[in-house]
C-alpha atoms as one frame of an Amber mdcrd trajectory, in Angstrom:
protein
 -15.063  30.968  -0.810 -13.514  29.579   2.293 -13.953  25.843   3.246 -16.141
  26.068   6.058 -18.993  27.439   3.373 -18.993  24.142   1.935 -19.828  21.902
   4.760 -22.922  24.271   5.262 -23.649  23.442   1.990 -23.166  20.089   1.699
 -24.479  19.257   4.944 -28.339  20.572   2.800 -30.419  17.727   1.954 -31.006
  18.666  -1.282 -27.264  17.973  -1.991 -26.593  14.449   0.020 -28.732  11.835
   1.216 -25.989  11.094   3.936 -25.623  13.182   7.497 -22.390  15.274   7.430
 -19.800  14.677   9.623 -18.288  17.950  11.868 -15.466  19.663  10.209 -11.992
  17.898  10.468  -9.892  19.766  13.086  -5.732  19.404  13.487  -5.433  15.448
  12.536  -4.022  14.565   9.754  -7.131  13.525   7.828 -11.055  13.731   8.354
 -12.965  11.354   9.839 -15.085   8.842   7.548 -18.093  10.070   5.839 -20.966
   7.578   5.086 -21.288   8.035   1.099 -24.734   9.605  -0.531 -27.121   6.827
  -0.935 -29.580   6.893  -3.979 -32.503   8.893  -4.372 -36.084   7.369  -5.694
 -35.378   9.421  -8.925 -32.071   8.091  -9.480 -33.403   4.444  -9.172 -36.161
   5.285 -12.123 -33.157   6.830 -13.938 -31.173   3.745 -12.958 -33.687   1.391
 -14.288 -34.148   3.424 -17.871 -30.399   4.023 -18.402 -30.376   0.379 -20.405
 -32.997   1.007 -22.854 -31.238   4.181 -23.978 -27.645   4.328 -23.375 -25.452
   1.722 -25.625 -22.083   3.288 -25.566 -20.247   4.933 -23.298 -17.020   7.348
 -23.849 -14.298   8.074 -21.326 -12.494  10.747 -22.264  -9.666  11.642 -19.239
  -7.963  15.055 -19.487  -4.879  15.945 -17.043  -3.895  17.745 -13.908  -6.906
  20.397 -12.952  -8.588  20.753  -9.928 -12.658  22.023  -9.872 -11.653  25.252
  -9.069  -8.884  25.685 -11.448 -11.458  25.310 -13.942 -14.727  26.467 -13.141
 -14.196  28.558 -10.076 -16.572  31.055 -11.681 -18.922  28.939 -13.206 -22.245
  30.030 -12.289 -23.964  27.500 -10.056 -20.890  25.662  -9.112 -19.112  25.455
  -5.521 -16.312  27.326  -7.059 -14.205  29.523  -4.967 -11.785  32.905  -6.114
  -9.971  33.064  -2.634  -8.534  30.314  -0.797  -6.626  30.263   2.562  -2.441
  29.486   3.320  -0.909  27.681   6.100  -0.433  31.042   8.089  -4.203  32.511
   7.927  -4.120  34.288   5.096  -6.988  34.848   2.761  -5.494  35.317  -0.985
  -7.215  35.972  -4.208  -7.052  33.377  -6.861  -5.094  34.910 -10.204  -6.748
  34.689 -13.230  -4.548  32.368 -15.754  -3.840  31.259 -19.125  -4.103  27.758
 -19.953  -0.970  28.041 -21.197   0.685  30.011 -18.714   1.461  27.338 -16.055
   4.285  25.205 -14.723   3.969  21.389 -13.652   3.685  21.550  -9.776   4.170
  18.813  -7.234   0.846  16.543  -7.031   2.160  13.114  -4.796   0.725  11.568
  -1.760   2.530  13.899   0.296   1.382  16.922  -1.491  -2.219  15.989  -0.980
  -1.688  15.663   2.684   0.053  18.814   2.594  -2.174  20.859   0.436  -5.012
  19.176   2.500  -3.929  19.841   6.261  -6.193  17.705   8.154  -8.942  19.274
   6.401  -8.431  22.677   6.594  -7.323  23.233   3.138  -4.976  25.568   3.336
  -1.670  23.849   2.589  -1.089  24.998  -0.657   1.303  27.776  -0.386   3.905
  25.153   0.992   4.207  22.834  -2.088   6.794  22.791  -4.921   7.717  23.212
  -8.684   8.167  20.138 -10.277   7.776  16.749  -8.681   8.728  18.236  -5.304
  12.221  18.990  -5.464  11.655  22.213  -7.398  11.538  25.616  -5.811   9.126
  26.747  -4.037   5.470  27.487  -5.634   4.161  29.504  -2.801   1.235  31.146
  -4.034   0.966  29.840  -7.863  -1.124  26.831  -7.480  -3.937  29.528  -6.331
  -4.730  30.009  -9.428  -8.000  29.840 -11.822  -7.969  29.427 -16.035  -9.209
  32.055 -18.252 -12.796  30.922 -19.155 -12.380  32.056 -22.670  -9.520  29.517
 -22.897 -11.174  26.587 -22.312 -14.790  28.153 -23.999 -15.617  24.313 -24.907
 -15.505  22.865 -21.537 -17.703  25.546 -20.180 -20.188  25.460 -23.615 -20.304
  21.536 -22.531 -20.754  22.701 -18.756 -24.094  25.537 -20.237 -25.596  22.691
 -22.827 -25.429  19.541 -20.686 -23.917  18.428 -17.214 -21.107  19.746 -15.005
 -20.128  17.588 -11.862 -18.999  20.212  -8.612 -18.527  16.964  -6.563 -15.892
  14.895  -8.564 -13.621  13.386  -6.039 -10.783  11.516  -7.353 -10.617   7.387
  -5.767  -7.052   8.610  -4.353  -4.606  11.998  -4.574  -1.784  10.732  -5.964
   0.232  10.599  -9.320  -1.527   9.811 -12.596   0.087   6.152 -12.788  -3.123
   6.059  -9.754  -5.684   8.104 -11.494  -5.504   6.226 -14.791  -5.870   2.975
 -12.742  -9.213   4.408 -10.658 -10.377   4.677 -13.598 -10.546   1.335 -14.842
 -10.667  -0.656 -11.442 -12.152   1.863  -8.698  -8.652   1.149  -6.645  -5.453
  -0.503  -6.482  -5.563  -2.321  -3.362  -2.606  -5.203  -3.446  -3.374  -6.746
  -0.693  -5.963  -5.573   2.232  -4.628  -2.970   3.867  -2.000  -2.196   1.358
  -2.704   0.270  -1.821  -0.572   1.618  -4.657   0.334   5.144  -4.388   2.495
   7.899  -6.328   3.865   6.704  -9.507   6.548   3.516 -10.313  10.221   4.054
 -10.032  10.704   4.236 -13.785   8.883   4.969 -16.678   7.313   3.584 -19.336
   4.577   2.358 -15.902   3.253  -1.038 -16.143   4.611  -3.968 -17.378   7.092
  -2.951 -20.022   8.566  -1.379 -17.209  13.265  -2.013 -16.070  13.215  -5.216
 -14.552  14.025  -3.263 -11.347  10.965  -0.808 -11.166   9.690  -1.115  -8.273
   6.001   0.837  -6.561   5.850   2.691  -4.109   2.452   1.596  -0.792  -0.085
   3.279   1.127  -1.288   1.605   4.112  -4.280   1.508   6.322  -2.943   3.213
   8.986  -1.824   6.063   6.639   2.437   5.245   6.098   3.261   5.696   2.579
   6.188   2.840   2.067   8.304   4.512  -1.077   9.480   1.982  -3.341   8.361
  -1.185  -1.066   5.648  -2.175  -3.637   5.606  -4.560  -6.585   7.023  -4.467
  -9.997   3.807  -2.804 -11.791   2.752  -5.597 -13.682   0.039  -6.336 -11.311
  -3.717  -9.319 -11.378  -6.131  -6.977  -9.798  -9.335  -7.125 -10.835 -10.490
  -4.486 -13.693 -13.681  -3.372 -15.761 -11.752  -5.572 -18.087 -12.774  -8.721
 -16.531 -16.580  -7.635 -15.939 -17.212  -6.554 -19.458 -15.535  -9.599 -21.121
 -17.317 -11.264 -18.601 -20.529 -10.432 -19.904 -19.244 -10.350 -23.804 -19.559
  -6.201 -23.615 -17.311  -4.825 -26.074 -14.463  -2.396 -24.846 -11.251  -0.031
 -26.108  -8.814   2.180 -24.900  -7.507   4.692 -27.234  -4.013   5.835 -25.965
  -0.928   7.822 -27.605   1.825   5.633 -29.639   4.047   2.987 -27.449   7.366
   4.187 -28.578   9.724   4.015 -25.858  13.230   3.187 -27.728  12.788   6.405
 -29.576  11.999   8.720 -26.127   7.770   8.227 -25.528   6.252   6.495 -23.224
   3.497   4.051 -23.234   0.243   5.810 -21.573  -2.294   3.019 -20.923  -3.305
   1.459 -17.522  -3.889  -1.802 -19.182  -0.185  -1.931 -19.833   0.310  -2.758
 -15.908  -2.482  -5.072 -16.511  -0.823  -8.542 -16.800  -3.476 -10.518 -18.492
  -3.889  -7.403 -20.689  -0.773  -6.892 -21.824   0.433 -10.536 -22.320  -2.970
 -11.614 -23.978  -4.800 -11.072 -27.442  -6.426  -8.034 -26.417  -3.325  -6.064
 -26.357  -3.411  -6.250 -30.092  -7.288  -5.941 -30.115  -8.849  -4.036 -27.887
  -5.746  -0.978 -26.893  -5.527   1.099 -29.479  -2.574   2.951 -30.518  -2.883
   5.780 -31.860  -5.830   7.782 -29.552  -6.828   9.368 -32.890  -8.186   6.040
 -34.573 -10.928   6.713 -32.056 -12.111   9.442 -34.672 -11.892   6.847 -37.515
 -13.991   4.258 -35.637 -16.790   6.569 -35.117 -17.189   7.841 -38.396 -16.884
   4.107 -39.433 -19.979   3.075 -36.897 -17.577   0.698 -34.866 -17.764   2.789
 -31.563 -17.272  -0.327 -28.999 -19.525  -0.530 -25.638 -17.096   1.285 -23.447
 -13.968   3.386 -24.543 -11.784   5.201 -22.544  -9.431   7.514 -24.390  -6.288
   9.812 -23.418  -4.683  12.363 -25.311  -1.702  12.981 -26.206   0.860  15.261
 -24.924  -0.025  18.203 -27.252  -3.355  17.709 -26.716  -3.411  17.539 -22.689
  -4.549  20.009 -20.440  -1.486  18.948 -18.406   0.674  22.173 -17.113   4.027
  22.832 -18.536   3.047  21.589 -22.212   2.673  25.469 -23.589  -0.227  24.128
 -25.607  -4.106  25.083 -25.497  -5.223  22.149 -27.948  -7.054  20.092 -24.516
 -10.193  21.610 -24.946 -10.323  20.925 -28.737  -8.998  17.561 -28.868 -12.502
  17.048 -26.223 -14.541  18.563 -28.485 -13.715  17.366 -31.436 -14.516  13.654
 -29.814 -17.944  14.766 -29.087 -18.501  16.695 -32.055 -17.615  13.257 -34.334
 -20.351  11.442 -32.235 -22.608  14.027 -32.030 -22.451  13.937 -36.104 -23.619
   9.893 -36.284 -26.200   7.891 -35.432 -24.651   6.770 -32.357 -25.518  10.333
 -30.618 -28.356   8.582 -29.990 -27.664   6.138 -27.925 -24.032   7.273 -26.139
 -23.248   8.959 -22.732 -19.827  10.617 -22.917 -18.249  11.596 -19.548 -14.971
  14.000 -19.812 -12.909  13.495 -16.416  -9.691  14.652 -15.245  -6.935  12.261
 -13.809  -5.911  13.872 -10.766  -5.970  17.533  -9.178  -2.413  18.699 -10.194
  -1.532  20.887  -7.297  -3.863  23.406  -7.921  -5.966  24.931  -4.866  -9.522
  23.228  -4.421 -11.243  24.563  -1.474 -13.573  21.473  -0.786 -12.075  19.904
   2.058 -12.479  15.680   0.303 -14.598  13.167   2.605 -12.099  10.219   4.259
 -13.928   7.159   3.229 -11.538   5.279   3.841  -7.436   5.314   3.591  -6.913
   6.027   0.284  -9.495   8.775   0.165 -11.242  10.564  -1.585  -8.730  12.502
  -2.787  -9.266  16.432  -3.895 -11.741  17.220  -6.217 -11.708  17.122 -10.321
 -14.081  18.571 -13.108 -16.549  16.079 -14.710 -18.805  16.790 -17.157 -21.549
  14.237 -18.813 -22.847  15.030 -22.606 -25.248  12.922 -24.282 -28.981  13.312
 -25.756 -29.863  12.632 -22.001 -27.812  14.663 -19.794 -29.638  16.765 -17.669
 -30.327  20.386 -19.429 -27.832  22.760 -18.374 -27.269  21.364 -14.841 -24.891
  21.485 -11.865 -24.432  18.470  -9.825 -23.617  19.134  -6.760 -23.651  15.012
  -6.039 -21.005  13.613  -4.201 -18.801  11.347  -6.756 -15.790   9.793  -7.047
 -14.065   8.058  -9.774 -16.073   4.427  -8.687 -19.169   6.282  -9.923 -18.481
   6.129 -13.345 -17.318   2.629 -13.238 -20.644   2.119 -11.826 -23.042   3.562
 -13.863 -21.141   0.813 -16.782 -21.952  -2.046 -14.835 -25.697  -0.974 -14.042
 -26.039   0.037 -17.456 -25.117  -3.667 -18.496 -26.053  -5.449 -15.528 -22.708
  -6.219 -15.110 -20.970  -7.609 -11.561 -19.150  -5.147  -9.484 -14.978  -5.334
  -9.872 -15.647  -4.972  -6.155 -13.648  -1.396  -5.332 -15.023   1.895  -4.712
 -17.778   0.943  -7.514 -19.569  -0.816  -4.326 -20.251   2.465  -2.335 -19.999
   5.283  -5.225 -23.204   6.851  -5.772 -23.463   6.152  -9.922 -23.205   9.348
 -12.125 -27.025   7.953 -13.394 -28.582  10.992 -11.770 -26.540  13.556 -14.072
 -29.587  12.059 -17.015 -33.257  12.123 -17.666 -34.724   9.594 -19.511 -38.443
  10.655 -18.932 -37.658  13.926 -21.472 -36.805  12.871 -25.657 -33.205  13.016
 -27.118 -32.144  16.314 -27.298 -30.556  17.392 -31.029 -26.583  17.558 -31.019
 -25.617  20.954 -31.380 -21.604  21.318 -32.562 -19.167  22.123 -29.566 -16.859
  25.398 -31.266 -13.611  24.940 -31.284 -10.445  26.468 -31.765  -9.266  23.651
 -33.281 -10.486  21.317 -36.153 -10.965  17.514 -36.457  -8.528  17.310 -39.611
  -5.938  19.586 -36.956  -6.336  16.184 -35.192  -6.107  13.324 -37.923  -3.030
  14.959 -39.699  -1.167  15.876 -36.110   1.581  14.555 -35.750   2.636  12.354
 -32.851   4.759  13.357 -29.723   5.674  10.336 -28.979   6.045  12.083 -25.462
   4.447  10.760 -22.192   1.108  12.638 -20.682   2.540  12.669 -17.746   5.712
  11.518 -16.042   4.476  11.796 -12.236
């Protein structure tokens, strides 16, 4: 499906509230797009969420774009052909999960792949994080369904986002942020891009590690930002705010004996130097399995996998779409199915061809598009959103759901992921996800002690 299909599409009402813009010609990035504005049905929806939904689950997967996915998903604005820089129309191969490298996904890959809108920059990228050979034409590319059979069972049962934008295409350092502050602006005008100089990221980081900028009028200043220990403003400080209870379950902080440290809230100075280091991150992402069995699911949880249990290319492992289930399996076994929204996201695109050409709402973005899918007793039955969000959408739907005040990023325009429920229909049943893999697989797994990502 070429790109031009899609602003057809999205210019239909029945898919945005907003007026499309015309289609991006030879600049280097689209004009701005007013964001969808909210329907009368998501406002009842936004007014019942409270009454229904106590907990919600952020589980992030790595490095897939929508159509890497779900390009065949029936329903969905997937695509099997996508376009190269010289006019070529190509099919999509069909993949394994396993069968992929690690390809270049930076800021300068996104503005490559994305080619002033045209979306055909994708043949000139690179193995690796950009200094590899060549890819050509291996980033157009699509997964097996019957490898990832729980992430489409979850897409068939419940709700499967077409319109995921990510806040900004960039490295997962970027991503993981998004997701817990809607953007890293540092100082107007100024926003953190691509990944620190050094790993672990954040504030455990070499003395010398130093960030690399984007600006407003679109440089990207390598290496001129601050040591990643950074006072930004996160959902940390509106749920403590409000007394909501939070955790993030991420892999084992290791670094001496070769892992990395794989939590946002490590570049989080009053995180990481304060008591809810020891309280509210928990190491390791498995415990998460413990707690909800033990009825101590908190508010809000984000949680990450680890290395063998990513979706991230180059691992050789198919365990991603397990790992997911088995998280929503354990809830869907307790009371707290009731009650809980769980939204499975991916951190950033990963290279891989997307043939939705992303709105510019503003410098940073929005970046390419990323699966999302929502599970809970009141998802939507089986449905494809084809609403435009972005990564400030989930973010959110948290603070409307506990009347919470914005953290003041892309949470202020995003149109909330509230619509992806109905709370005028009862609590569906939980039906178990299959999986290749069980939940004991999980507990007894050993750690990698290997980062999720290193770019």
């Amino acid at each position: 499906m070429k790109a031009s299909r899609l602003g057809a599409a999205a210019c239909l009402a029945v898919l945005m509230a907003a007026a499309c813009s015309s289609r991006p010609g030879n600049s280097a990035f689209a004009p701005s797009v007013t964001p969808v504005s909210a329907s009368p049905i998501d406002a009842v929806s936004a007014a019942s969420a409270p009454a229904y939904i106590k907990h919600v689950v952020i589980i992030i997967q790595e490095n897939r774009s929508f159509d890497n996915l779900f390009a065949t998903f029936p329903g969905a604005d997937g695509a099997t052909t996508g376009q190269t820089h010289d006019g070529r129309t190509v099919t999509l191969k069909k993949a394994r999960l396993t069968d992929v490298l690690d390809i270049a996904h930076q800021w300068a890959t996104f503005v490559k792949e994305y080619d002033g809108g045209k979306m055909d920059g994708f043949d000139q990228i690179h193995f690796g994080s950009g200094n590899g050979p060549p890819a050509y034409l291996f980033p157009y590319q699509y997964v097996d369904p019957t490898d990832i059979q729980p992430y489409w069972t979850m897409a068939q049962q419940y709700v499967l986002a077409d319109h995921m934008f990510e806040r900004q295409s960039s490295g997962s350092f970027i991503g993981h942020q998004d997701l817990i502050a809607g953007g890293t602006q540092i100082v107007p005008g100024q926003s953190l891009a691509d990944d620190p100089s050094q790993e672990p990221w954040g504030c455990d980081a070499e003395r010398d590690t130093k960030t690399s900028l984007l600006t407003s009028d679109h440089r990207f200043l390598k290496l001129k930002g601050p040591f990643p220990c950074l006072s930004y403003r996160t959902m940390r400080d509106v749920l403590d705010a409000k007394g909501v209870s939070w955790k993030y379950y991420a892999p084992p902080f290791t670094y001496k004996s070769g892992g990395w440290l794989w939590t946002p809230f490590d570049a989080i100075r009053a995180v990481r130097y304060g008591p809810e280091w020891q309280t509210n991150v928990v190491f390791p992402e498995t415990k998460i399995l413990a707690d909800i069995a033990a009825n101590r699911l908190a508010a809000v949880s984000w949680v990450v996998p680890d290395k063998r249990n990513s979706d991230h290319p180059g691992t050789g492992s198919n365990h991603g779409p397990s790992w997911v289930a088995q998280i929503v399996n354990a809830i869907g076994a307790t009371s707290a199915w009731q009650s809980t929204a769980i939204v499975v996201v991916w951190d950033d695109w990963g290279g891989f061809y997307d043939h939705v050409a992303p709105p510019q709402l503003d410098y940073q973005g929005l970046g390419f598009r990323v699966p999302m899918l929502v599970i809970s007793p009141y998802a939507r039955q089986g449905y494809v959103s084809h609403t435009q969000y972005e990564f400030g959408s989930i973010l959110k739907f948290v603070e409307d759901n506990w009347g919470l005040q914005r953290v003041g990023t892309s949470d202020r325009r995003a149109q909330s992921i509230v619509n992806a429920f109905d709370f005028t229909k009862p609590p569906r049943p939980f039906t178990p996800i299959p999986a290749r893999y069980s939940r004991s697989y999980f507990l007894t797994q050993a750690p990698s002690y290997q980062p999720v990502d290193s770019e």
